[in-house]
One Martini backbone bead per residue (centre of mass of N, CA, C, O) as a GRO file, in nm:
protein
  217
    1MET     BB    1  11.120   8.652  10.080
    2LEU     BB    2  10.897   8.479   9.940
    3LYS     BB    3  10.728   8.467   9.656
    4GLN     BB    4  10.438   8.452   9.780
    5GLN     BB    5  10.489   8.693   9.964
    6ARG     BB    6  10.540   8.898   9.742
    7VAL     BB    7  10.271   8.873   9.601
    8ALA     BB    8  10.092   8.958   9.841
    9TYR     BB    9  10.226   9.231   9.891
   10ILE     BB   10  10.189   9.359   9.611
   11LEU     BB   11   9.886   9.347   9.599
   12ALA     BB   12   9.832   9.518   9.856
   13GLU     BB   13  10.001   9.773   9.785
   14LEU     BB   14   9.863   9.844   9.512
   15GLU     BB   15   9.577   9.868   9.629
   16HIS     BB   16   9.648  10.102   9.819
   17LEU     BB   17   9.762  10.303   9.598
   18TYR     BB   18   9.546  10.173   9.354
   19PRO     BB   19   9.213  10.143   9.368
   20GLU     BB   20   9.221  10.305   9.104
   21THR     BB   21   9.207  10.229   8.724
   22PRO     BB   22   9.240  10.428   8.493
   23VAL     BB   23   9.252  10.470   8.170
   24PRO     BB   24   9.507  10.645   8.016
   25LEU     BB   25   9.340  10.628   7.753
   26ASP     BB   26   9.148  10.806   7.561
   27HIS     BB   27   8.800  10.698   7.525
   28LYS     BB   28   8.465  10.556   7.397
   29ASP     BB   29   8.561  10.283   7.257
   30PRO     BB   30   8.705  10.016   7.111
   31TYR     BB   31   8.815  10.169   6.865
   32THR     BB   32   8.958  10.411   7.008
   33LEU     BB   33   9.137  10.228   7.176
   34LEU     BB   34   9.285  10.078   6.955
   35VAL     BB   35   9.415  10.330   6.828
   36ALA     BB   36   9.554  10.440   7.083
   37VAL     BB   37   9.735  10.194   7.136
   38LEU     BB   38   9.881  10.199   6.869
   39LEU     BB   39  10.000  10.491   6.914
   40SER     BB   40  10.167  10.416   7.191
   41ALA     BB   41  10.396  10.320   7.041
   42GLN     BB   42  10.666  10.484   7.132
   43CYS     BB   43  10.459  10.651   7.325
   44THR     BB   44  10.295  10.861   7.510
   45ASP     BB   45   9.995  10.904   7.655
   46GLU     BB   46   9.991  11.212   7.653
   47ARG     BB   47  10.031  11.247   7.349
   48VAL     BB   48   9.794  11.082   7.252
   49ASN     BB   49   9.575  11.264   7.403
   50LYS     BB   50   9.644  11.511   7.208
   51ILE     BB   51   9.584  11.369   6.922
   52THR     BB   52   9.303  11.221   6.913
   53PRO     BB   53   9.104  11.462   6.888
   54LEU     BB   54   9.202  11.526   6.598
   55LEU     BB   55   9.136  11.249   6.476
   56TRP     BB   56   8.827  11.248   6.548
   57GLN     BB   57   8.760  11.484   6.356
   58LEU     BB   58   8.812  11.309   6.109
   59ALA     BB   59   8.774  11.016   6.272
   60ASP     BB   60   8.566  10.794   6.509
   61ASN     BB   61   8.539  10.559   6.290
   62CYS     BB   62   8.576  10.306   6.064
   63PHE     BB   63   8.408  10.419   5.830
   64ASP     BB   64   8.554  10.699   5.810
   65MET     BB   65   8.852  10.603   5.815
   66ALA     BB   66   8.845  10.430   5.550
   67LYS     BB   67   8.813  10.707   5.370
   68GLN     BB   68   9.087  10.784   5.433
   69SER     BB   69   9.395  10.887   5.398
   70VAL     BB   70   9.709  10.823   5.491
   71ASP     BB   71   9.805  11.119   5.483
   72ALA     BB   72   9.587  11.239   5.672
   73ILE     BB   73   9.658  11.070   5.917
   74GLN     BB   74   9.964  11.131   5.936
   75ALA     BB   75   9.944  11.442   5.982
   76ILE     BB   76   9.829  11.400   6.278
   77ILE     BB   77  10.028  11.153   6.402
   78ARG     BB   78  10.333  11.236   6.385
   79PRO     BB   79  10.406  11.293   6.699
   80CYS     BB   80  10.400  10.966   6.767
   81GLY     BB   81  10.541  10.818   6.567
   82LEU     BB   82  10.554  10.601   6.316
   83SER     BB   83  10.339  10.720   6.107
   84PRO     BB   84  10.336  10.549   5.849
   85GLN     BB   85  10.259  10.278   5.981
   86LYS     BB   86  10.013  10.372   6.151
   87ALA     BB   87   9.838  10.487   5.923
   88LYS     BB   88   9.817  10.224   5.760
   89ALA     BB   89   9.693  10.058   5.991
   90ILE     BB   90   9.439  10.223   6.048
   91LYS     BB   91   9.317  10.195   5.770
   92GLY     BB   92   9.331   9.884   5.742
   93LEU     BB   93   9.162   9.805   5.997
   94SER     BB   94   8.910   9.964   5.916
   95GLU     BB   95   8.845   9.805   5.661
   96ILE     BB   96   8.816   9.529   5.800
   97LEU     BB   97   8.588   9.602   5.995
   98VAL     BB   98   8.387   9.668   5.771
   99ASN     BB   99   8.416   9.400   5.583
  100GLU     BB  100   8.426   9.165   5.839
  101TYR     BB  101   8.273   9.322   6.121
  102GLN     BB  102   8.053   9.548   6.092
  103GLY     BB  103   8.232   9.764   6.271
  104GLU     BB  104   8.351   9.563   6.479
  105VAL     BB  105   8.534   9.476   6.747
  106PRO     BB  106   8.698   9.219   6.824
  107GLN     BB  107   8.736   8.985   7.117
  108SER     BB  108   8.975   8.832   7.005
  109LEU     BB  109   9.306   8.788   6.994
  110ALA     BB  110   9.340   8.664   6.712
  111GLN     BB  111   9.179   8.880   6.553
  112LEU     BB  112   9.341   9.124   6.647
  113GLU     BB  113   9.633   9.020   6.557
  114ALA     BB  114   9.540   9.028   6.242
  115LEU     BB  115   9.569   9.316   6.248
  116PRO     BB  116   9.705   9.592   6.158
  117GLY     BB  117   9.942   9.679   6.407
  118VAL     BB  118   9.853   9.424   6.595
  119GLY     BB  119   9.959   9.305   6.878
  120HIS     BB  120   9.954   9.140   7.169
  121LYS     BB  121   9.944   9.385   7.357
  122THR     BB  122   9.718   9.542   7.222
  123ALA     BB  123   9.507   9.315   7.237
  124SER     BB  124   9.513   9.286   7.547
  125VAL     BB  125   9.414   9.569   7.616
  126VAL     BB  126   9.140   9.551   7.473
  127VAL     BB  127   9.017   9.302   7.616
  128ALA     BB  128   9.047   9.424   7.902
  129GLN     BB  129   8.932   9.738   7.866
  130ALA     BB  130   8.677   9.684   7.669
  131PHE     BB  131   8.577   9.362   7.770
  132GLY     BB  132   8.692   9.223   8.047
  133GLU     BB  133   8.916   9.034   7.975
  134PRO     BB  134   9.153   8.835   8.078
  135ALA     BB  135   9.471   9.009   8.103
  136PHE     BB  136   9.852   9.065   8.053
  137PRO     BB  137   9.994   9.326   7.969
  138VAL     BB  138  10.337   9.382   7.857
  139ASP     BB  139  10.548   9.624   7.940
  140THR     BB  140  10.832   9.782   8.032
  141HIS     BB  141  10.752   9.816   8.326
  142ILE     BB  142  10.666   9.525   8.390
  143HIS     BB  143  10.925   9.385   8.300
  144ARG     BB  144  11.108   9.530   8.505
  145LEU     BB  145  10.959   9.479   8.779
  146ALA     BB  146  10.945   9.168   8.772
  147GLN     BB  147  11.251   9.145   8.806
  148ARG     BB  148  11.297   9.314   9.067
  149TRP     BB  149  11.072   9.113   9.220
  150GLY     BB  150  11.119   8.805   9.136
  151LEU     BB  151  10.894   8.693   8.898
  152THR     BB  152  11.126   8.687   8.675
  153ASN     BB  153  11.388   8.647   8.426
  154GLY     BB  154  11.338   8.823   8.152
  155LYS     BB  155  11.378   8.693   7.859
  156SER     BB  156  11.070   8.786   7.802
  157VAL     BB  157  10.753   8.898   7.763
  158VAL     BB  158  10.632   8.620   7.741
  159GLN     BB  159  10.748   8.510   8.006
  160THR     BB  160  10.636   8.728   8.192
  161GLU     BB  161  10.339   8.676   8.138
  162ARG     BB  162  10.336   8.381   8.226
  163ASP     BB  163  10.435   8.425   8.518
  164LEU     BB  164  10.213   8.624   8.615
  165LYS     BB  165   9.969   8.439   8.559
  166ARG     BB  166  10.065   8.219   8.762
  167LEU     BB  167  10.084   8.406   9.031
  168PHE     BB  168   9.815   8.552   8.963
  169PRO     BB  169   9.502   8.614   8.979
  170ARG     BB  170   9.284   8.636   8.724
  171GLU     BB  171   9.101   8.869   8.857
  172SER     BB  172   9.368   9.076   8.869
  173TRP     BB  173   9.496   9.148   8.592
  174ASN     BB  174   9.360   9.412   8.480
  175LYS     BB  175   9.442   9.588   8.728
  176LEU     BB  176   9.742   9.514   8.779
  177HIS     BB  177   9.876   9.618   8.519
  178LEU     BB  178   9.813   9.915   8.594
  179GLN     BB  179   9.943   9.931   8.872
  180ILE     BB  180  10.232   9.874   8.776
  181ILE     BB  181  10.255  10.111   8.586
  182PHE     BB  182  10.208  10.334   8.794
  183TYR     BB  183  10.445  10.254   8.976
  184GLY     BB  184  10.671  10.276   8.762
  185ARG     BB  185  10.625  10.587   8.716
  186GLU     BB  186  10.650  10.684   9.028
  187TYR     BB  187  10.883  10.477   9.176
  188CYS     BB  188  11.003  10.253   8.933
  189THR     BB  189  11.208  10.364   8.745
  190ALA     BB  190  11.461  10.324   8.533
  191ARG     BB  191  11.645  10.555   8.697
  192GLY     BB  192  11.521  10.585   9.001
  193CYS     BB  193  11.550  10.263   8.999
  194ASP     BB  194  11.759   9.950   9.078
  195GLY     BB  195  11.623   9.770   9.325
  196THR     BB  196  11.713   9.984   9.594
  197VAL     BB  197  11.467  10.217   9.648
  198CYS     BB  198  11.191  10.134   9.646
  199PRO     BB  199  10.955  10.003   9.852
  200ILE     BB  200  10.921   9.723   9.717
  201CYS     BB  201  11.215   9.648   9.675
  202THR     BB  202  11.307   9.682   9.981
  203THR     BB  203  11.101   9.475  10.093
  204CYS     BB  204  11.170   9.222   9.916
  205TYR     BB  205  11.501   9.334   9.925
  206PRO     BB  206  11.675   9.431  10.198
  207ASN     BB  207  11.976   9.291  10.107
  208ARG     BB  208  12.015   9.455   9.861
  209LYS     BB  209  12.312   9.614   9.715
  210LYS     BB  210  12.280   9.569   9.418
  211PRO     BB  211  12.192   9.623   9.124
  212LYS     BB  212  11.934   9.532   8.912
  213VAL     BB  213  11.964   9.352   8.633
  214THR     BB  214  11.786   9.409   8.334
  215ARG     BB  215  11.596   9.301   8.080
  216LYS     BB  216  11.497   9.380   7.783
  217ALA     BB  217  11.216   9.373   7.571
   0.00000   0.00000   0.00000
């Protein structure tokens, strides 16, 4: 199967499996999404969704969060891991939103990436899911599956993002990145599939006999 054939097949199969793509992180506005995505670094979405209701009781907007101490924030988010850095980042970005953005979350990648604790992936998720701007956030699932499906050489997440944006229509990016994540969690897990097990892997590469060695993000 040629690469463009794989692209067309993957798009169709993922649309069939996941016609709806609800955002996995519970949130009510761009600010709560931003904080939830920040918390999800090296933490499962399920755990974040258990912690954020407690955090929102403390403060669910940047004005109130900016008034909280780092220690108070950290005490709540500790189960998410990396809590010292995340608590400092949440307070710091909240103060910046209040002082520089009138309490609004900026919509540009550059402005988001300038906030404490907000990297390219987090910023991409926010612009895609909060503002509907085309973006292709690449997490470990997407990085792994793109290599197994022969869509990138996997040298880095930056390269994977660039390759996927080139291969798939711009209008599909926001939905597709979630569809790939859902598929990676359900069918093509890190240990459950090695490139020779799941339906998409076996369809794209029916003659593949050896496990596909993938580079880590």
